[in-house]
C-alpha atoms as a printed R data frame, in Angstrom:
    type eleno elety resid chain resno       x       y       z
1   ATOM     1    CA   MET     A     1 -20.493  -3.290   4.737
2   ATOM     2    CA   ASN     A     2 -18.427  -5.360   7.131
3   ATOM     3    CA   TRP     A     3 -17.294  -3.857  10.402
4   ATOM     4    CA   GLU     A     4 -16.175  -6.112  13.224
5   ATOM     5    CA   GLN     A     5 -13.362  -6.738  15.668
6   ATOM     6    CA   ARG     A     6 -11.732 -10.148  15.932
7   ATOM     7    CA   TRP     A     7  -9.630 -11.107  18.945
8   ATOM     8    CA   HIS     A     8  -6.040 -12.149  18.230
9   ATOM     9    CA   PRO     A     9  -5.387 -14.532  21.149
10  ATOM    10    CA   LEU     A    10  -1.650 -14.925  20.533
11  ATOM    11    CA   ARG     A    11  -1.152 -11.163  20.770
12  ATOM    12    CA   GLU     A    12  -4.101 -10.347  23.067
13  ATOM    13    CA   GLU     A    13  -5.291  -7.503  20.889
14  ATOM    14    CA   TRP     A    14  -8.209  -6.730  18.595
15  ATOM    15    CA   VAL     A    15  -7.980  -6.761  14.809
16  ATOM    16    CA   VAL     A    16 -10.490  -4.435  13.124
17  ATOM    17    CA   LEU     A    17 -12.069  -5.861   9.957
18  ATOM    18    CA   ALA     A    18 -13.446  -3.489   7.334
19  ATOM    19    CA   ALA     A    19 -13.315  -5.778   4.320
20  ATOM    20    CA   HIS     A    20 -15.407  -3.574   2.054
21  ATOM    21    CA   ARG     A    21 -12.547  -1.027   2.030
22  ATOM    22    CA   ASN     A    22 -10.386  -3.280  -0.143
23  ATOM    23    CA   ASN     A    23 -12.320  -2.065  -3.186
24  ATOM    24    CA   ARG     A    24 -12.130   1.626  -2.335
25  ATOM    25    CA   PRO     A    25 -10.821   4.001  -5.044
26  ATOM    26    CA   TRP     A    26  -7.036   4.134  -5.015
27  ATOM    27    CA   THR     A    27  -4.994   6.949  -6.506
28  ATOM    28    CA   GLY     A    28  -1.799   6.331  -4.559
29  ATOM    29    CA   GLY     A    29   1.340   4.559  -5.651
30  ATOM    30    CA   SER     A    30   1.700   0.901  -6.508
31  ATOM    31    CA   VAL     A    31   4.614  -1.513  -6.397
32  ATOM    32    CA   GLY     A    32   6.066  -4.069  -8.736
33  ATOM    33    CA   GLY     A    33   5.938  -4.276 -12.485
34  ATOM    34    CA   PRO     A    34   7.007  -6.856 -15.047
35  ATOM    35    CA   ALA     A    35   8.899  -9.710 -13.425
36  ATOM    36    CA   ARG     A    36  12.634  -9.704 -14.034
37  ATOM    37    CA   LEU     A    37  14.257 -12.709 -15.682
38  ATOM    38    CA   VAL     A    38  16.367 -14.354 -12.960
39  ATOM    39    CA   PRO     A    39  19.297 -16.504 -14.160
40  ATOM    40    CA   ARG     A    40  20.239 -19.896 -12.661
41  ATOM    41    CA   TYR     A    41  23.597 -18.406 -11.711
42  ATOM    42    CA   ASP     A    42  24.517 -14.739 -11.280
43  ATOM    43    CA   PRO     A    43  28.249 -13.909 -11.308
44  ATOM    44    CA   THR     A    44  27.525 -10.680  -9.374
45  ATOM    45    CA   CYS     A    45  25.536 -12.396  -6.590
46  ATOM    46    CA   TYR     A    46  27.396 -12.707  -3.293
47  ATOM    47    CA   LEU     A    47  25.334 -15.799  -2.363
48  ATOM    48    CA   CYS     A    48  25.886 -17.904  -5.490
49  ATOM    49    CA   PRO     A    49  28.422 -20.784  -5.325
50  ATOM    50    CA   GLY     A    50  32.033 -19.807  -5.948
51  ATOM    51    CA   ASN     A    51  31.383 -16.052  -5.747
52  ATOM    52    CA   ALA     A    52  33.063 -13.609  -3.378
53  ATOM    53    CA   ARG     A    53  30.913 -12.159  -0.605
54  ATOM    54    CA   VAL     A    54  30.895  -8.603   0.738
55  ATOM    55    CA   GLY     A    55  33.870  -9.190   3.030
56  ATOM    56    CA   GLY     A    56  35.916 -10.924   0.348
57  ATOM    57    CA   VAL     A    57  35.379 -14.519   1.528
58  ATOM    58    CA   ARG     A    58  34.601 -16.811  -1.414
59  ATOM    59    CA   ASN     A    59  31.681 -19.225  -1.196
60  ATOM    60    CA   PRO     A    60  32.411 -22.918  -1.695
61  ATOM    61    CA   ASP     A    61  30.919 -24.698  -4.690
62  ATOM    62    CA   TYR     A    62  28.005 -25.828  -2.524
63  ATOM    63    CA   ARG     A    63  25.360 -28.241  -3.825
64  ATOM    64    CA   GLY     A    64  22.642 -28.113  -1.186
65  ATOM    65    CA   VAL     A    65  21.815 -25.889   1.800
66  ATOM    66    CA   PHE     A    66  24.704 -23.557   2.669
67  ATOM    67    CA   VAL     A    67  25.084 -21.729   6.004
68  ATOM    68    CA   PHE     A    68  27.629 -19.063   6.897
69  ATOM    69    CA   ASP     A    69  28.142 -16.328   9.483
70  ATOM    70    CA   ASN     A    70  26.750 -13.029   8.226
71  ATOM    71    CA   ASP     A    71  29.476 -10.731   6.903
72  ATOM    72    CA   LEU     A    72  27.512  -7.675   8.080
73  ATOM    73    CA   PRO     A    73  25.877  -8.928  11.296
74  ATOM    74    CA   CYS     A    74  23.375  -6.913  13.317
75  ATOM    75    CA   VAL     A    75  24.622  -8.614  16.507
76  ATOM    76    CA   GLY     A    76  27.956 -10.218  17.320
77  ATOM    77    CA   PRO     A    77  29.791 -11.962  20.137
78  ATOM    78    CA   ASP     A    78  32.120  -8.986  20.616
79  ATOM    79    CA   ALA     A    79  29.404  -6.442  21.397
80  ATOM    80    CA   PRO     A    80  30.767  -3.906  23.917
81  ATOM    81    CA   ALA     A    81  29.784  -4.479  27.522
82  ATOM    82    CA   ASP     A    82  31.081  -1.244  29.080
83  ATOM    83    CA   LEU     A    83  28.292   0.986  27.799
84  ATOM    84    CA   PRO     A    84  27.773   4.463  29.276
85  ATOM    85    CA   GLU     A    85  24.791   4.559  31.603
86  ATOM    86    CA   PRO     A    86  22.075   6.971  30.381
87  ATOM    87    CA   PRO     A    87  20.041   9.135  32.777
88  ATOM    88    CA   PRO     A    88  16.648   7.818  34.010
89  ATOM    89    CA   PRO     A    89  14.192   6.832  32.687
90  ATOM    90    CA   TYR     A    90  16.487   5.503  29.938
91  ATOM    91    CA   ARG     A    91  18.263   2.160  30.090
92  ATOM    92    CA   VAL     A    92  20.887   0.411  28.001
93  ATOM    93    CA   GLU     A    93  22.048  -3.204  27.777
94  ATOM    94    CA   ARG     A    94  24.517  -5.142  25.668
95  ATOM    95    CA   ALA     A    95  23.125  -6.686  22.457
96  ATOM    96    CA   SER     A    96  25.249  -9.677  21.499
97  ATOM    97    CA   GLY     A    97  24.757 -12.838  19.529
98  ATOM    98    CA   VAL     A    98  25.381 -14.716  16.302
99  ATOM    99    CA   ALA     A    99  23.960 -13.780  12.897
100 ATOM   100    CA   ARG     A   100  23.942 -16.325  10.080
101 ATOM   101    CA   VAL     A   101  22.697 -16.605   6.507
102 ATOM   102    CA   VAL     A   102  21.111 -19.789   5.151
103 ATOM   103    CA   CYS     A   103  21.100 -20.266   1.373
104 ATOM   104    CA   TYR     A   104  18.363 -22.711   0.413
105 ATOM   105    CA   THR     A   105  19.922 -23.901  -2.834
106 ATOM   106    CA   PRO     A   106  22.769 -23.024  -5.215
107 ATOM   107    CA   ARG     A   107  20.134 -22.104  -7.826
108 ATOM   108    CA   HIS     A   108  19.808 -18.319  -7.986
109 ATOM   109    CA   ASP     A   109  16.467 -18.515  -9.797
110 ATOM   110    CA   LEU     A   110  14.464 -20.666  -7.364
111 ATOM   111    CA   THR     A   111  12.376 -19.811  -4.303
112 ATOM   112    CA   LEU     A   112  11.222 -21.819  -1.319
113 ATOM   113    CA   ALA     A   113   7.990 -22.513  -3.213
114 ATOM   114    CA   GLU     A   114   9.983 -24.177  -5.995
115 ATOM   115    CA   LEU     A   115  12.335 -26.389  -3.968
116 ATOM   116    CA   GLY     A   116   9.979 -29.366  -3.993
117 ATOM   117    CA   ARG     A   117   9.101 -31.390  -0.942
118 ATOM   118    CA   ALA     A   118  12.544 -33.001  -0.707
119 ATOM   119    CA   GLY     A   119  14.216 -29.589  -0.876
120 ATOM   120    CA   ALA     A   120  11.904 -28.275   1.830
121 ATOM   121    CA   VAL     A   121  12.774 -31.274   4.018
122 ATOM   122    CA   ASP     A   122  16.491 -30.562   3.538
123 ATOM   123    CA   LEU     A   123  15.976 -26.936   4.555
124 ATOM   124    CA   LEU     A   124  13.868 -27.783   7.620
125 ATOM   125    CA   THR     A   125  16.490 -30.331   8.681
126 ATOM   126    CA   ALA     A   126  19.237 -27.723   8.305
127 ATOM   127    CA   TRP     A   127  17.179 -25.310  10.423
128 ATOM   128    CA   GLN     A   128  16.895 -28.027  13.072
129 ATOM   129    CA   ASP     A   129  20.687 -28.419  13.123
130 ATOM   130    CA   GLN     A   130  21.198 -24.667  13.380
131 ATOM   131    CA   PHE     A   131  18.709 -24.374  16.222
132 ATOM   132    CA   ARG     A   132  20.390 -27.174  18.200
133 ATOM   133    CA   ASP     A   133  23.800 -25.575  17.744
134 ATOM   134    CA   LEU     A   134  22.792 -22.047  18.678
135 ATOM   135    CA   ALA     A   135  20.145 -22.780  21.334
136 ATOM   136    CA   GLY     A   136  22.654 -24.918  23.223
137 ATOM   137    CA   ARG     A   137  24.895 -21.934  23.877
138 ATOM   138    CA   PRO     A   138  24.427 -20.521  27.384
139 ATOM   139    CA   GLU     A   139  24.672 -16.924  26.163
140 ATOM   140    CA   VAL     A   140  21.806 -17.344  23.650
141 ATOM   141    CA   ALA     A   141  18.303 -16.513  24.930
142 ATOM   142    CA   HIS     A   142  16.441 -16.750  21.626
143 ATOM   143    CA   VAL     A   143  16.922 -18.055  18.087
144 ATOM   144    CA   LEU     A   144  14.969 -16.104  15.473
145 ATOM   145    CA   MET     A   145  14.836 -17.529  11.937
146 ATOM   146    CA   PHE     A   146  13.198 -15.431   9.255
147 ATOM   147    CA   GLU     A   147  13.027 -14.761   5.522
148 ATOM   148    CA   ASN     A   148  12.292 -11.422   3.871
149 ATOM   149    CA   LYS     A   149  11.168 -12.269   0.334
150 ATOM   150    CA   GLY     A   150  10.635  -9.752  -2.434
151 ATOM   151    CA   GLU     A   151  11.749  -6.234  -3.220
152 ATOM   152    CA   VAL     A   152   8.616  -4.769  -1.606
153 ATOM   153    CA   VAL     A   153   9.865  -5.938   1.803
154 ATOM   154    CA   GLY     A   154  13.335  -4.543   1.193
155 ATOM   155    CA   VAL     A   155  15.217  -7.497  -0.270
156 ATOM   156    CA   SER     A   156  17.743  -6.563  -2.953
157 ATOM   157    CA   ASN     A   157  19.145 -10.067  -3.582
158 ATOM   158    CA   PRO     A   158  16.676 -12.635  -4.971
159 ATOM   159    CA   HIS     A   159  18.907 -15.618  -4.219
160 ATOM   160    CA   PRO     A   160  16.740 -17.850  -1.972
161 ATOM   161    CA   HIS     A   161  17.947 -17.375   1.567
162 ATOM   162    CA   CYS     A   162  16.935 -16.565   5.125
163 ATOM   163    CA   GLN     A   163  18.671 -15.229   8.196
164 ATOM   164    CA   ILE     A   164  19.188 -16.434  11.763
165 ATOM   165    CA   TYR     A   165  19.649 -14.153  14.761
166 ATOM   166    CA   ALA     A   166  20.731 -15.955  17.936
167 ATOM   167    CA   THR     A   167  20.675 -13.252  20.594
168 ATOM   168    CA   ASN     A   168  21.216 -12.623  24.295
169 ATOM   169    CA   PHE     A   169  17.710 -11.129  24.407
170 ATOM   170    CA   VAL     A   170  14.242 -12.326  23.356
171 ATOM   171    CA   PHE     A   171  12.456 -10.456  20.577
172 ATOM   172    CA   LYS     A   172   9.321  -8.732  21.847
173 ATOM   173    CA   THR     A   173   6.710 -10.646  19.826
174 ATOM   174    CA   ILE     A   174   8.096 -13.979  21.006
175 ATOM   175    CA   ALA     A   175   8.376 -12.769  24.612
176 ATOM   176    CA   ASN     A   176   4.719 -11.705  24.572
177 ATOM   177    CA   GLU     A   177   3.648 -14.963  22.935
178 ATOM   178    CA   ALA     A   178   5.540 -16.987  25.536
179 ATOM   179    CA   GLU     A   179   3.948 -15.066  28.407
180 ATOM   180    CA   ILE     A   180   0.416 -15.309  26.930
181 ATOM   181    CA   GLY     A   181   0.872 -18.977  26.058
182 ATOM   182    CA   GLY     A   182   2.148 -19.738  29.555
183 ATOM   183    CA   ARG     A   183  -0.931 -18.212  31.170
184 ATOM   184    CA   TYR     A   184  -3.208 -20.139  28.829
185 ATOM   185    CA   TRP     A   185  -1.387 -23.400  29.618
186 ATOM   186    CA   SER     A   186  -1.757 -22.789  33.348
187 ATOM   187    CA   ARG     A   187  -5.532 -22.493  32.940
188 ATOM   188    CA   GLU     A   188  -6.283 -25.068  30.249
189 ATOM   189    CA   ARG     A   189  -3.329 -27.507  30.286
190 ATOM   190    CA   ARG     A   190  -3.299 -27.219  26.504
191 ATOM   191    CA   THR     A   191  -1.371 -24.882  24.250
192 ATOM   192    CA   LEU     A   192  -3.271 -21.940  22.846
193 ATOM   193    CA   MET     A   193  -2.243 -23.009  19.335
194 ATOM   194    CA   GLN     A   194  -3.855 -26.422  19.857
195 ATOM   195    CA   ASP     A   195  -7.166 -24.683  20.452
196 ATOM   196    CA   VAL     A   196  -6.594 -22.293  17.533
197 ATOM   197    CA   ILE     A   197  -6.000 -25.311  15.266
198 ATOM   198    CA   ALA     A   198  -9.100 -27.051  16.638
199 ATOM   199    CA   ALA     A   199 -11.199 -23.954  15.946
200 ATOM   200    CA   GLU     A   200  -9.847 -23.726  12.391
201 ATOM   201    CA   GLN     A   201 -10.585 -27.411  11.797
202 ATOM   202    CA   ALA     A   202 -14.125 -26.997  13.154
203 ATOM   203    CA   ASP     A   203 -14.746 -24.096  10.751
204 ATOM   204    CA   GLY     A   204 -12.755 -25.491   7.830
205 ATOM   205    CA   ARG     A   205 -13.077 -22.509   5.475
206 ATOM   206    CA   ARG     A   206  -9.639 -21.040   6.117
207 ATOM   207    CA   ILE     A   207  -7.541 -24.244   5.939
208 ATOM   208    CA   LEU     A   208  -5.184 -24.108   2.948
209 ATOM   209    CA   ALA     A   209  -3.411 -27.453   3.427
210 ATOM   210    CA   GLU     A   210  -3.478 -30.295   5.954
211 ATOM   211    CA   ASN     A   211  -2.047 -33.774   6.388
212 ATOM   212    CA   GLY     A   212  -1.416 -36.193   9.238
213 ATOM   213    CA   SER     A   213   0.656 -34.005  11.546
214 ATOM   214    CA   ALA     A   214   0.748 -30.512   9.989
215 ATOM   215    CA   ILE     A   215  -1.690 -27.800   8.954
216 ATOM   216    CA   GLY     A   216  -1.639 -24.464   7.137
217 ATOM   217    CA   PHE     A   217  -4.393 -21.856   7.452
218 ATOM   218    CA   ILE     A   218  -5.305 -18.198   7.312
219 ATOM   219    CA   PRO     A   219  -6.294 -17.546  10.932
220 ATOM   220    CA   TYR     A   220  -9.681 -16.127  11.905
221 ATOM   221    CA   PHE     A   221  -7.836 -13.088  13.306
222 ATOM   222    CA   ALA     A   222  -5.512 -12.499  10.313
223 ATOM   223    CA   ARG     A   223  -4.144  -8.972  10.118
224 ATOM   224    CA   TYR     A   224  -2.686  -9.071   6.601
225 ATOM   225    CA   ALA     A   225  -4.830 -10.147   3.645
226 ATOM   226    CA   TYR     A   226  -3.039 -13.458   3.064
227 ATOM   227    CA   GLU     A   227  -1.446 -13.947   6.484
228 ATOM   228    CA   THR     A   228  -0.916 -17.680   6.958
229 ATOM   229    CA   PHE     A   229   0.167 -19.955   9.801
230 ATOM   230    CA   VAL     A   230   1.891 -23.307   9.183
231 ATOM   231    CA   ALA     A   231   2.163 -25.501  12.257
232 ATOM   232    CA   PRO     A   232   2.684 -29.028  13.528
233 ATOM   233    CA   LYS     A   233  -0.434 -30.288  15.259
234 ATOM   234    CA   GLU     A   234   1.534 -31.581  18.230
235 ATOM   235    CA   PRO     A   235   2.678 -28.909  20.717
236 ATOM   236    CA   HIS     A   236   6.433 -28.761  20.135
237 ATOM   237    CA   GLN     A   237   8.283 -25.753  21.531
238 ATOM   238    CA   ASN     A   238  10.722 -25.537  18.636
239 ATOM   239    CA   LEU     A   239  11.472 -27.008  15.243
240 ATOM   240    CA   ALA     A   240  14.236 -29.249  16.585
241 ATOM   241    CA   GLU     A   241  11.689 -31.316  18.542
242 ATOM   242    CA   LEU     A   242   9.895 -32.526  15.398
243 ATOM   243    CA   SER     A   243  10.464 -36.116  14.254
244 ATOM   244    CA   ALA     A   244  11.540 -36.967  10.712
245 ATOM   245    CA   ALA     A   245   7.948 -37.893   9.851
246 ATOM   246    CA   GLU     A   246   6.666 -34.578  11.237
247 ATOM   247    CA   ILE     A   247   9.325 -32.702   9.261
248 ATOM   248    CA   ASP     A   248   8.143 -34.423   6.086
249 ATOM   249    CA   ASP     A   249   4.519 -33.518   6.802
250 ATOM   250    CA   LEU     A   250   5.463 -29.923   7.617
251 ATOM   251    CA   ALA     A   251   7.408 -29.711   4.339
252 ATOM   252    CA   GLY     A   252   4.344 -30.936   2.438
253 ATOM   253    CA   VAL     A   253   2.066 -28.297   3.932
254 ATOM   254    CA   LEU     A   254   4.704 -25.588   3.521
255 ATOM   255    CA   GLU     A   255   5.114 -26.422  -0.159
256 ATOM   256    CA   ALA     A   256   1.351 -26.446  -0.808
257 ATOM   257    CA   VAL     A   257   0.819 -23.081   0.885
258 ATOM   258    CA   LEU     A   258   3.696 -21.377  -0.927
259 ATOM   259    CA   ILE     A   259   2.640 -22.716  -4.316
260 ATOM   260    CA   ARG     A   260  -0.864 -21.360  -3.718
261 ATOM   261    CA   PHE     A   261   0.702 -17.973  -2.948
262 ATOM   262    CA   ASP     A   262   2.630 -17.933  -6.235
263 ATOM   263    CA   ASN     A   263  -0.280 -19.294  -8.283
264 ATOM   264    CA   LEU     A   264  -2.714 -16.661  -7.027
265 ATOM   265    CA   TRP     A   265  -1.376 -13.956  -9.361
266 ATOM   266    CA   GLU     A   266   1.244 -16.082 -11.182
267 ATOM   267    CA   MET     A   267   4.140 -14.222  -9.640
268 ATOM   268    CA   SER     A   268   6.802 -14.783  -7.018
269 ATOM   269    CA   PHE     A   269   4.729 -13.873  -3.951
270 ATOM   270    CA   PRO     A   270   6.470 -11.554  -1.451
271 ATOM   271    CA   TYR     A   271   6.263 -12.120   2.294
272 ATOM   272    CA   VAL     A   272   7.970 -11.920   5.643
273 ATOM   273    CA   MET     A   273   8.289 -15.391   7.134
274 ATOM   274    CA   ALA     A   274   9.169 -15.923  10.796
275 ATOM   275    CA   LEU     A   275   9.651 -19.134  12.765
276 ATOM   276    CA   HIS     A   276   8.050 -18.692  16.189
277 ATOM   277    CA   GLN     A   277  10.110 -20.806  18.585
278 ATOM   278    CA   ALA     A   278  10.242 -20.730  22.368
279 ATOM   279    CA   PRO     A   279  13.020 -18.687  23.990
280 ATOM   280    CA   THR     A   280  16.149 -20.598  25.004
281 ATOM   281    CA   ASP     A   281  16.743 -18.588  28.184
282 ATOM   282    CA   GLY     A   282  16.604 -21.553  30.561
283 ATOM   283    CA   ARG     A   283  12.916 -21.199  31.476
284 ATOM   284    CA   ARG     A   284  10.376 -23.961  30.758
285 ATOM   285    CA   HIS     A   285   7.946 -21.969  28.556
286 ATOM   286    CA   GLU     A   286   5.146 -24.483  28.873
287 ATOM   287    CA   GLY     A   287   2.387 -23.587  26.496
288 ATOM   288    CA   PHE     A   288   4.605 -22.381  23.676
289 ATOM   289    CA   HIS     A   289   3.684 -24.035  20.367
290 ATOM   290    CA   PHE     A   290   6.155 -23.719  17.500
291 ATOM   291    CA   HIS     A   291   4.712 -22.459  14.234
292 ATOM   292    CA   ILE     A   292   5.687 -20.510  11.118
293 ATOM   293    CA   GLU     A   293   3.963 -17.242  10.261
294 ATOM   294    CA   PHE     A   294   3.784 -15.666   6.803
295 ATOM   295    CA   HIS     A   295   2.954 -11.985   6.483
296 ATOM   296    CA   PRO     A   296   2.508 -11.128   2.790
297 ATOM   297    CA   PRO     A   297   2.355  -7.343   2.307
298 ATOM   298    CA   LEU     A   298   0.208  -7.279  -0.862
299 ATOM   299    CA   ARG     A   299  -3.578  -7.076  -0.704
300 ATOM   300    CA   LYS     A   300  -3.980  -6.838  -4.479
301 ATOM   301    CA   PRO     A   301  -1.475  -7.278  -7.315
302 ATOM   302    CA   GLY     A   302   0.942  -4.380  -6.981
303 ATOM   303    CA   LEU     A   303  -0.892  -2.847  -4.018
304 ATOM   304    CA   LEU     A   304   0.666  -2.892  -0.557
305 ATOM   305    CA   LYS     A   305  -1.073  -2.970   2.796
306 ATOM   306    CA   TYR     A   306   0.265   0.287   4.202
307 ATOM   307    CA   LEU     A   307   0.633   0.678   7.954
308 ATOM   308    CA   ALA     A   308  -0.783   4.107   8.683
309 ATOM   309    CA   GLY     A   309  -2.985   5.910  11.212
310 ATOM   310    CA   PRO     A   310  -4.752   2.962  12.897
311 ATOM   311    CA   GLU     A   311  -1.604   0.820  13.095
312 ATOM   312    CA   VAL     A   312   1.195   3.351  13.623
313 ATOM   313    CA   GLY     A   313  -0.816   6.049  15.341
314 ATOM   314    CA   GLY     A   314  -3.487   4.056  17.148
315 ATOM   315    CA   GLY     A   315  -1.715   0.766  17.750
316 ATOM   316    CA   SER     A   316  -4.539  -1.431  16.414
317 ATOM   317    CA   PHE     A   317  -4.382  -3.303  13.120
318 ATOM   318    CA   LEU     A   318  -7.076  -2.547  10.536
319 ATOM   319    CA   SER     A   319  -7.572  -5.245   7.908
320 ATOM   320    CA   ASP     A   320  -9.082  -4.246   4.578
321 ATOM   321    CA   THR     A   321  -9.993  -7.853   3.758
322 ATOM   322    CA   CYS     A   322 -11.933 -10.824   5.113
323 ATOM   323    CA   PRO     A   323  -9.898 -13.957   6.008
324 ATOM   324    CA   GLU     A   324 -12.592 -16.290   4.673
325 ATOM   325    CA   GLU     A   325 -12.593 -14.559   1.273
326 ATOM   326    CA   LYS     A   326  -8.801 -14.559   1.018
327 ATOM   327    CA   ALA     A   327  -8.634 -18.244   1.934
328 ATOM   328    CA   ALA     A   328 -11.229 -19.013  -0.761
329 ATOM   329    CA   GLU     A   329  -9.062 -17.218  -3.330
330 ATOM   330    CA   LEU     A   330  -6.027 -19.318  -2.416
331 ATOM   331    CA   LEU     A   331  -8.025 -22.555  -2.295
332 ATOM   332    CA   ALA     A   332  -9.309 -21.895  -5.816
333 ATOM   333    CA   VAL     A   333  -5.820 -22.134  -7.337
334 ATOM   334    CA   SER     A   334  -3.777 -25.236  -8.132
335 ATOM   335    CA   THR     A   335  -1.074 -26.758  -5.930
336 ATOM   336    CA   VAL     A   336   1.025 -27.379  -9.056
337 ATOM   337    CA   HIS     A   337   3.321 -24.387  -9.482
338 ATOM   338    CA   TYR     A   338   2.354 -22.266 -12.470
339 ATOM   339    CA   LYS     A   339   5.895 -22.489 -13.877
340 ATOM   340    CA   HIS     A   340   5.673 -26.279 -13.994
341 ATOM   341    CA   ARG     A   341   2.235 -26.814 -15.493
342 ATOM   342    CA   ASP     A   342   1.759 -28.905 -18.618
343 ATOM   343    CA   PRO     A   343   0.113 -26.576 -21.199
344 ATOM   344    CA   ALA     A   344  -1.488 -29.530 -23.006
345 ATOM   345    CA   LYS     A   345  -3.152 -30.778 -19.830
346 ATOM   346    CA   GLU     A   346  -4.296 -27.264 -18.964
347 ATOM   347    CA   ALA     A   347  -5.879 -26.948 -22.438
348 ATOM   348    CA   ASP     A   348  -7.635 -30.312 -22.067
349 ATOM   349    CA   ARG     A   349  -8.946 -29.279 -18.682
350 ATOM   350    CA   GLY     A   350 -10.359 -26.077 -20.202
């Protein structure tokens, strides 16, 4: 049996570990099934080159990363300002901003794990350009970049893409992280993430990939089974501050982590990816340390981590797995993508 609580310093909350429960009898539903064959180009896909999008605009015949304003944005610059005032204790404020879509590649059948290091560098560089453009606008308080990957997290279009929300407000998780990180910086004069990275390096068991300036690991306090952080070792507040060499290192770690995900069960691994960047609201935000978080929803092939009583009702996350065991599983697989292995070499190795 394994019962313990691990402190999540970036969220200032406890994560309950009960790893033995991952093998409990399960009679509920499962997700997934045989993988669908995805074509290189889909004439019905609104993200493929040359195709018409939802609003009727036709995509150019793009060859690399392609960015456009979302045709169905969740926020926009024309959000109404004259909102009716609700009675106390309720409040209302305008929600405005810019919503964009970033297509990673014209290939409909690839994922971020399959772009290669050069493709990952191109994407990270495009994200840098987008951040500089949007963060420089006085009305933008926060730039959230994220990817929802896989049908189990609600994605209906497999074309490799992410979204950007540049808003006049700061999303709650980032606001909390900025406040917690600022207090830690005031006490220690180091970012909290620097000390998290140092603790992971001292332990070593949960590190999935590392090079000169970047690192990827399942944190000691992971909530999801394969939750992974990818971060530069230097304390940059946002992606745009990274040098070309740091971008290359980050791309290398990102590629290694994502290939391990896919190789674990030889499937396109679903996840929610979010870039944690400091707010752009004019404050200094000392102590904020840019990093990328991956929250994969599966704890076994076809079996989701459901948020239920402890999480929804009690407000504390209960993990059915042990971070050290999950890291060991990922470390045991190759960093050569399973789709690209040489069968002859694999046979010789066996």
